[in-house]
Amino acid sequence: MDRRTFALGGMAMLGLSACSSKFRTYNGPPVTSVVVNKGARRMYLLHNTEVLKEYNVDLGFAPYGHKTTKGDGRTPEGTYLIDRRNPNSSFHLSVGINYPNAQDRALAQAAGRNPGGDIFIHGEPNDRDDRKRARKVKDWTAGCVAVRNREIEEIYAMVLTGTPVTLRA
């Protein structure tokens, strides 16, 4: 094989691998808030009052009520912030929610409990068997908000650290 054919083949492979990246770009209006309606199992990305995108979501395995204790399987309710981004998540990609806030910690402390933490908006499990199980069950997370992998790729590109997230019953 001559060098020219080899070089063209290499460039084609690089081009194809770039197409499969989980990291997307977004150039539209900024997402000013995220709203999760737990009862409807829907999440909305908003620019002011305009809905830019909406998604079906899965929640914690005990979805009703506000999260109060580590391991309770509930998804929090209230207003929080996106406080971190995890490109190496066990769930494809994820963005963190700053639960517990000061009020959550105070309520848990008054009850003598640990409020838990590590609440994220994330994709599907990276582990193939876990992903198959998750697709068969509604509300399979430990308290997070889950979407499909292609959807978390959009969300990861659109939602910045510091964006408010409101989780409603």
CSV table of C-alpha atoms in Angstrom, one decimal:
chain,number,residue,atom,x,y,z
A,1,MET,CA,0.0,0.0,0.0
A,2,ASP,CA,1.5,3.4,-0.9
A,3,ARG,CA,1.8,6.2,1.6
A,4,ARG,CA,-0.9,8.3,0.1
A,5,THR,CA,-3.6,5.5,0.4
A,6,PHE,CA,-2.4,4.8,3.9
A,7,ALA,CA,-2.7,8.5,4.9
A,8,LEU,CA,-6.2,8.8,3.3
A,9,GLY,CA,-7.3,5.7,5.2
A,10,GLY,CA,-6.0,7.1,8.4
A,11,MET,CA,-7.7,10.4,8.0
A,12,ALA,CA,-11.0,8.6,7.2
A,13,MET,CA,-10.7,6.6,10.4
A,14,LEU,CA,-10.0,9.8,12.4
A,15,GLY,CA,-13.1,11.4,10.8
A,16,LEU,CA,-15.3,8.5,11.6
A,17,SER,CA,-14.1,8.3,15.2
A,18,ALA,CA,-14.8,12.0,15.7
A,19,CYS,CA,-18.5,11.4,14.6
A,20,SER,CA,-18.9,8.9,17.4
A,21,SER,CA,-17.9,11.2,20.2
A,22,LYS,CA,-20.2,11.6,23.1
A,23,PHE,CA,-19.2,15.3,23.4
A,24,ARG,CA,-21.5,17.5,21.4
A,25,THR,CA,-21.5,21.2,20.9
A,26,TYR,CA,-24.4,23.6,21.3
A,27,ASN,CA,-24.8,27.0,19.8
A,28,GLY,CA,-28.4,27.9,20.6
A,29,PRO,CA,-30.0,30.1,23.2
A,30,PRO,CA,-28.5,29.5,26.7
A,31,VAL,CA,-30.4,27.2,29.0
A,32,THR,CA,-31.4,29.5,31.9
A,33,SER,CA,-33.1,26.7,34.0
A,34,VAL,CA,-34.0,23.1,34.1
A,35,VAL,CA,-37.4,21.9,35.4
A,36,VAL,CA,-38.2,18.3,36.4
A,37,ASN,CA,-41.8,17.4,36.8
A,38,LYS,CA,-41.6,14.2,38.8
A,39,GLY,CA,-45.2,13.3,38.5
A,40,ALA,CA,-45.2,13.6,34.7
A,41,ARG,CA,-41.7,12.0,34.4
A,42,ARG,CA,-40.6,15.0,32.2
A,43,MET,CA,-37.6,17.3,32.2
A,44,TYR,CA,-37.6,20.6,30.4
A,45,LEU,CA,-34.6,22.8,29.4
A,46,LEU,CA,-35.7,26.4,29.4
A,47,HIS,CA,-34.4,29.7,28.0
A,48,ASN,CA,-36.4,32.0,30.2
A,49,THR,CA,-39.9,30.8,29.6
A,50,GLU,CA,-39.3,29.1,26.3
A,51,VAL,CA,-39.0,25.3,26.3
A,52,LEU,CA,-35.9,24.4,24.3
A,53,LYS,CA,-36.0,20.7,24.8
A,54,GLU,CA,-38.0,18.2,26.8
A,55,TYR,CA,-37.3,14.6,27.8
A,56,ASN,CA,-38.9,11.6,29.4
A,57,VAL,CA,-37.0,10.7,32.6
A,58,ASP,CA,-36.7,7.9,35.1
A,59,LEU,CA,-36.3,8.8,38.8
A,60,GLY,CA,-35.3,7.1,42.0
A,61,PHE,CA,-36.9,3.7,42.8
A,62,ALA,CA,-39.1,5.4,45.4
A,63,PRO,CA,-40.0,8.5,43.4
A,64,TYR,CA,-42.8,10.0,45.6
A,65,GLY,CA,-41.9,12.6,48.2
A,66,HIS,CA,-38.7,14.6,48.9
A,67,LYS,CA,-35.4,12.9,49.5
A,68,THR,CA,-34.5,13.1,53.2
A,69,THR,CA,-32.1,10.2,53.9
A,70,LYS,CA,-29.3,8.4,52.2
A,71,GLY,CA,-30.5,5.3,50.5
A,72,ASP,CA,-34.2,6.2,50.6
A,73,GLY,CA,-34.4,5.9,46.8
A,74,ARG,CA,-36.2,9.3,46.4
A,75,THR,CA,-35.4,12.1,44.0
A,76,PRO,CA,-35.1,15.4,45.8
A,77,GLU,CA,-37.7,18.2,45.4
A,78,GLY,CA,-36.8,21.9,45.5
A,79,THR,CA,-34.5,24.2,43.7
A,80,TYR,CA,-30.8,23.4,43.3
A,81,LEU,CA,-27.9,24.2,41.0
A,82,ILE,CA,-25.9,22.2,38.5
A,83,ASP,CA,-22.6,22.2,40.4
A,84,ARG,CA,-20.4,19.7,38.5
A,85,ARG,CA,-19.9,17.8,35.3
A,86,ASN,CA,-18.7,14.3,35.1
A,87,PRO,CA,-17.3,13.2,31.7
A,88,ASN,CA,-16.2,9.8,33.2
A,89,SER,CA,-19.5,8.9,34.8
A,90,SER,CA,-20.6,5.3,35.3
A,91,PHE,CA,-23.7,6.5,33.5
A,92,HIS,CA,-22.3,7.7,30.1
A,93,LEU,CA,-22.2,11.4,31.1
A,94,SER,CA,-23.7,13.2,34.1
A,95,VAL,CA,-24.2,16.7,35.5
A,96,GLY,CA,-24.4,17.0,39.3
A,97,ILE,CA,-27.1,18.7,41.4
A,98,ASN,CA,-26.0,20.4,44.6
A,99,TYR,CA,-28.2,18.2,46.8
A,100,PRO,CA,-28.1,18.4,49.8
A,101,ASN,CA,-28.4,22.1,50.4
A,102,ALA,CA,-28.2,23.7,53.8
A,103,GLN,CA,-31.9,23.2,54.5
A,104,ASP,CA,-31.7,19.5,53.5
A,105,ARG,CA,-28.7,19.0,55.8
A,106,ALA,CA,-30.5,20.7,58.7
A,107,LEU,CA,-33.6,18.6,58.3
A,108,ALA,CA,-31.6,15.4,58.2
A,109,GLN,CA,-29.5,16.4,61.2
A,110,ALA,CA,-32.6,17.3,63.2
A,111,ALA,CA,-33.9,13.7,62.5
A,112,GLY,CA,-30.5,12.2,63.3
A,113,ARG,CA,-30.0,11.0,59.7
A,114,ASN,CA,-27.6,11.3,56.8
A,115,PRO,CA,-29.2,13.3,53.9
A,116,GLY,CA,-27.2,11.4,51.2
A,117,GLY,CA,-25.8,13.1,48.1
A,118,ASP,CA,-24.4,12.4,44.7
A,119,ILE,CA,-27.6,13.3,42.9
A,120,PHE,CA,-27.1,13.7,39.1
A,121,ILE,CA,-28.9,14.0,35.8
A,122,HIS,CA,-27.3,11.2,33.9
A,123,GLY,CA,-27.5,8.7,31.1
A,124,GLU,CA,-27.8,5.0,31.1
A,125,PRO,CA,-25.4,2.7,32.9
A,126,ASN,CA,-22.1,1.9,31.1
A,127,ASP,CA,-22.3,-1.7,32.3
A,128,ARG,CA,-24.3,-3.6,29.6
A,129,ASP,CA,-26.2,-5.9,32.0
A,130,ASP,CA,-27.1,-2.9,34.2
A,131,ARG,CA,-28.3,-1.0,31.1
A,132,LYS,CA,-30.5,-3.9,30.1
A,133,ARG,CA,-32.1,-4.1,33.6
A,134,ALA,CA,-32.6,-0.3,33.7
A,135,ARG,CA,-34.5,-0.4,30.4
A,136,LYS,CA,-37.0,-2.9,31.8
A,137,VAL,CA,-37.8,-0.9,34.9
A,138,LYS,CA,-39.3,2.5,35.4
A,139,ASP,CA,-37.7,4.6,38.1
A,140,TRP,CA,-34.5,2.6,38.6
A,141,THR,CA,-32.0,5.1,39.9
A,142,ALA,CA,-31.0,5.6,43.6
A,143,GLY,CA,-32.5,9.1,43.5
A,144,CYS,CA,-31.1,10.7,40.3
A,145,VAL,CA,-32.8,11.8,37.1
A,146,ALA,CA,-32.0,9.5,34.2
A,147,VAL,CA,-32.4,9.9,30.4
A,148,ARG,CA,-31.1,8.0,27.4
A,149,ASN,CA,-27.5,8.3,26.4
A,150,ARG,CA,-28.1,10.4,23.3
A,151,GLU,CA,-30.2,12.8,25.4
A,152,ILE,CA,-27.6,13.3,28.1
A,153,GLU,CA,-25.1,14.1,25.4
A,154,GLU,CA,-27.5,17.0,24.4
A,155,ILE,CA,-28.0,18.0,28.0
A,156,TYR,CA,-24.3,17.9,28.8
A,157,ALA,CA,-23.6,20.3,25.9
A,158,MET,CA,-26.5,22.6,26.7
A,159,VAL,CA,-26.5,22.9,30.5
A,160,LEU,CA,-23.7,24.8,32.2
A,161,THR,CA,-22.5,24.7,35.7
A,162,GLY,CA,-24.5,27.1,37.8
A,163,THR,CA,-27.8,26.5,36.0
A,164,PRO,CA,-30.8,26.3,38.4
A,165,VAL,CA,-32.7,23.0,38.6
A,166,THR,CA,-36.2,22.9,40.0
A,167,LEU,CA,-37.5,19.4,40.8
A,168,ARG,CA,-41.3,19.4,41.4
A,169,ALA,CA,-43.6,16.8,42.7
